[in-house]
Each structure stands twice: as C-alpha cells, then as structure tokens.
PDB file of C-alpha atoms in Angstrom:
ATOM      1  CA  UNK A   1       0.139   0.075  -0.015  1.00 42.00           C
ATOM      2  CA  UNK A   2       1.428   3.568  -0.950  1.00 54.00           C
ATOM      3  CA  UNK A   3       2.070   5.388   2.339  1.00 59.00           C
ATOM      4  CA  UNK A   4       1.972   8.519   0.034  1.00 66.00           C
ATOM      5  CA  UNK A   5      -1.907   7.973  -0.490  1.00 61.00           C
ATOM      6  CA  UNK A   6      -2.486   7.845   2.878  1.00 65.00           C
ATOM      7  CA  UNK A   7      -0.593  10.829   3.804  1.00 69.00           C
ATOM      8  CA  UNK A   8      -2.557  12.801   1.275  1.00 81.00           C
ATOM      9  CA  UNK A   9      -5.727  12.294   3.415  1.00 91.00           C
ATOM     10  CA  UNK A  10      -7.263  15.621   4.374  1.00 95.00           C
ATOM     11  CA  UNK A  11      -6.039  16.122   7.943  1.00 94.00           C
ATOM     12  CA  UNK A  12      -8.608  18.741   8.663  1.00 97.00           C
ATOM     13  CA  UNK A  13     -11.085  15.954   7.622  1.00 98.00           C
ATOM     14  CA  UNK A  14      -9.053  12.844   8.707  1.00 95.00           C
ATOM     15  CA  UNK A  15      -9.747  13.445  12.741  1.00 96.00           C
ATOM     16  CA  UNK A  16     -11.976  11.291  13.973  1.00 97.00           C
ATOM     17  CA  UNK A  17     -14.743  14.056  15.640  1.00 98.00           C
ATOM     18  CA  UNK A  18     -14.426  16.116  12.431  1.00 98.00           C
ATOM     19  CA  UNK A  19     -15.045  13.381  10.490  1.00 98.00           C
ATOM     20  CA  UNK A  20     -17.816  12.790  12.364  1.00 98.00           C
ATOM     21  CA  UNK A  21     -19.321  16.295  12.468  1.00 98.00           C
ATOM     22  CA  UNK A  22     -19.195  16.245   8.654  1.00 98.00           C
ATOM     23  CA  UNK A  23     -20.843  12.930   8.173  1.00 98.00           C
ATOM     24  CA  UNK A  24     -23.614  14.448  10.194  1.00 98.00           C
ATOM     25  CA  UNK A  25     -23.829  17.741   7.721  1.00 98.00           C
ATOM     26  CA  UNK A  26     -23.094  15.857   4.355  1.00 98.00           C
ATOM     27  CA  UNK A  27     -27.077  14.573   5.399  1.00 98.00           C
ATOM     28  CA  UNK A  28     -28.778  17.241   6.821  1.00 98.00           C
ATOM     29  CA  UNK A  29     -29.382  20.917   5.493  1.00 98.00           C
ATOM     30  CA  UNK A  30     -28.099  22.331   8.727  1.00 98.00           C
ATOM     31  CA  UNK A  31     -27.530  20.798  12.780  1.00 98.00           C
ATOM     32  CA  UNK A  32     -27.432  22.998  15.750  1.00 97.00           C
ATOM     33  CA  UNK A  33     -24.605  22.442  18.165  1.00 98.00           C
ATOM     34  CA  UNK A  34     -26.769  20.541  20.719  1.00 97.00           C
ATOM     35  CA  UNK A  35     -27.462  17.750  18.248  1.00 98.00           C
ATOM     36  CA  UNK A  36     -23.951  17.743  17.197  1.00 98.00           C
ATOM     37  CA  UNK A  37     -22.985  17.266  20.626  1.00 98.00           C
ATOM     38  CA  UNK A  38     -25.231  14.406  21.582  1.00 98.00           C
ATOM     39  CA  UNK A  39     -24.817  12.587  18.070  1.00 98.00           C
ATOM     40  CA  UNK A  40     -21.302  12.539  18.418  1.00 98.00           C
ATOM     41  CA  UNK A  41     -20.545  12.233  21.730  1.00 97.00           C
ATOM     42  CA  UNK A  42     -18.455  15.076  22.798  1.00 97.00           C
ATOM     43  CA  UNK A  43     -17.918  17.647  25.108  1.00 98.00           C
ATOM     44  CA  UNK A  44     -18.989  21.498  24.487  1.00 97.00           C
ATOM     45  CA  UNK A  45     -15.505  22.200  24.606  1.00 98.00           C
ATOM     46  CA  UNK A  46     -14.280  19.393  22.078  1.00 98.00           C
ATOM     47  CA  UNK A  47     -16.886  20.112  19.875  1.00 98.00           C
ATOM     48  CA  UNK A  48     -16.214  24.070  19.661  1.00 98.00           C
ATOM     49  CA  UNK A  49     -12.923  23.404  18.681  1.00 98.00           C
ATOM     50  CA  UNK A  50     -13.296  21.140  16.344  1.00 98.00           C
ATOM     51  CA  UNK A  51     -15.893  23.368  14.717  1.00 98.00           C
ATOM     52  CA  UNK A  52     -13.461  26.065  14.664  1.00 98.00           C
ATOM     53  CA  UNK A  53     -11.289  23.878  12.673  1.00 98.00           C
ATOM     54  CA  UNK A  54     -13.671  23.261   9.844  1.00 98.00           C
ATOM     55  CA  UNK A  55     -14.933  26.559   9.751  1.00 98.00           C
ATOM     56  CA  UNK A  56     -11.454  27.873   9.398  1.00 98.00           C
ATOM     57  CA  UNK A  57     -10.787  25.482   6.295  1.00 98.00           C
ATOM     58  CA  UNK A  58     -14.203  26.802   4.828  1.00 98.00           C
ATOM     59  CA  UNK A  59     -15.740  23.273   5.292  1.00 98.00           C
ATOM     60  CA  UNK A  60     -18.579  24.401   7.385  1.00 98.00           C
ATOM     61  CA  UNK A  61     -20.648  28.063   8.090  1.00 98.00           C
ATOM     62  CA  UNK A  62     -21.408  28.653  11.689  1.00 98.00           C
ATOM     63  CA  UNK A  63     -24.529  30.759  12.346  1.00 98.00           C
ATOM     64  CA  UNK A  64     -25.451  32.355  15.659  1.00 96.00           C
ATOM     65  CA  UNK A  65     -28.706  33.102  16.211  1.00 93.00           C
ATOM     66  CA  UNK A  66     -31.465  33.109  19.370  1.00 93.00           C
ATOM     67  CA  UNK A  67     -34.392  30.819  19.813  1.00 89.00           C
ATOM     68  CA  UNK A  68     -36.116  33.310  22.012  1.00 92.00           C
ATOM     69  CA  UNK A  69     -33.627  34.492  24.703  1.00 93.00           C
ATOM     70  CA  UNK A  70     -31.445  31.241  24.259  1.00 92.00           C
ATOM     71  CA  UNK A  71     -28.484  31.399  21.998  1.00 92.00           C
ATOM     72  CA  UNK A  72     -28.176  28.909  19.084  1.00 96.00           C
ATOM     73  CA  UNK A  73     -25.534  27.500  17.022  1.00 97.00           C
ATOM     74  CA  UNK A  74     -26.354  26.694  13.827  1.00 98.00           C
ATOM     75  CA  UNK A  75     -24.133  24.653  11.415  1.00 98.00           C
ATOM     76  CA  UNK A  76     -24.240  23.740   7.641  1.00 98.00           C
ATOM     77  CA  UNK A  77     -21.477  22.057   5.410  1.00 98.00           C
ATOM     78  CA  UNK A  78     -20.600  24.481   2.641  1.00 98.00           C
ATOM     79  CA  UNK A  79     -19.812  23.453  -0.998  1.00 98.00           C
ATOM     80  CA  UNK A  80     -15.973  23.730  -0.670  1.00 98.00           C
ATOM     81  CA  UNK A  81     -16.584  21.165   2.575  1.00 98.00           C
ATOM     82  CA  UNK A  82     -18.540  18.720   0.401  1.00 98.00           C
ATOM     83  CA  UNK A  83     -16.065  18.763  -2.275  1.00 98.00           C
ATOM     84  CA  UNK A  84     -13.489  18.070   0.181  1.00 98.00           C
ATOM     85  CA  UNK A  85     -15.341  15.321   1.786  1.00 98.00           C
ATOM     86  CA  UNK A  86     -16.201  13.848  -1.244  1.00 97.00           C
ATOM     87  CA  UNK A  87     -12.338  13.692  -2.319  1.00 95.00           C
ATOM     88  CA  UNK A  88     -11.698  12.340   1.375  1.00 96.00           C
ATOM     89  CA  UNK A  89     -13.717   9.216   0.369  1.00 96.00           C
ATOM     90  CA  UNK A  90     -12.823   8.791  -3.013  1.00 93.00           C
ATOM     91  CA  UNK A  91      -8.917   8.790  -1.291  1.00 92.00           C
ATOM     92  CA  UNK A  92     -10.036   6.183   1.397  1.00 91.00           C
ATOM     93  CA  UNK A  93     -11.894   3.891  -1.556  1.00 92.00           C
ATOM     94  CA  UNK A  94      -8.606   4.038  -3.799  1.00 88.00           C
ATOM     95  CA  UNK A  95      -6.698   2.979  -0.567  1.00 87.00           C
ATOM     96  CA  UNK A  96      -8.935   0.304   0.185  1.00 87.00           C
ATOM     97  CA  UNK A  97      -8.961  -0.682  -3.392  1.00 87.00           C
ATOM     98  CA  UNK A  98      -5.368  -0.735  -3.678  1.00 83.00           C
ATOM     99  CA  UNK A  99      -5.301  -3.083  -0.651  1.00 79.00           C
ATOM    100  CA  UNK A 100      -7.781  -5.776  -1.819  1.00 80.00           C
ATOM    101  CA  UNK A 101      -5.331  -5.844  -5.017  1.00 80.00           C
ATOM    102  CA  UNK A 102      -2.593  -6.199  -2.589  1.00 77.00           C
ATOM    103  CA  UNK A 103      -4.562  -9.118  -0.618  1.00 75.00           C
ATOM    104  CA  UNK A 104      -7.023 -10.760  -2.996  1.00 71.00           C
ATOM    105  CA  UNK A 105      -8.353 -12.853  -0.663  1.00 64.00           C
TER     106      UNK A 105
END
C-alpha cells in the first residue's frame, strides 16, 4: 500500500470528531450544536474546537442565532466542504482498493 496515499488524506477531515461532524452535516441542511454534541458524544469544548477548525478551512459555516432568549449555534456544510468530503471518501476508497489488489483473498 502506498504510504503516500495515506499521507495525502485531508488532515482537517481525518480527525475522528471532524469526520463525524462532516458525516452528519453532509446528510442534513444544517444541525445545531446540541444535536451534534449529543450525536457524536463529545464535550462542548471539544466540539467547539473541531467546529472552529472546520470553519477556518471553510468546510462549514456557523451561524449564531437566538431562539427566544436562548443562544443557538447552527452549522452547515459548505460547497467546499462537500467537495473536500467527497475527495476524502474517494481517497479512502482508493486505499481500500489498493489493499484489496495486494491481498485478493
């Protein structure tokens, strides 16, 4: 297996929590912070850190609103994020296919 292919994986996406966030956001129009936190099973601080990294890469957009007097953080994947996520999945598939070709059993 080519170690170069593995090293080319998008490191912004490759972190487990960020991969989980994008895996959820790719399937919905948007998701609020609480839904993401409960779905992934992470802490507020950990989720916030990973959301910031994804936002800095322009893979997601974050909108802060209020529901009555209660603040809400709404997250949505961007077109750039969709493209990057698909490229990541394609790279993983290539790695799996290379492994299958090396070990056909």
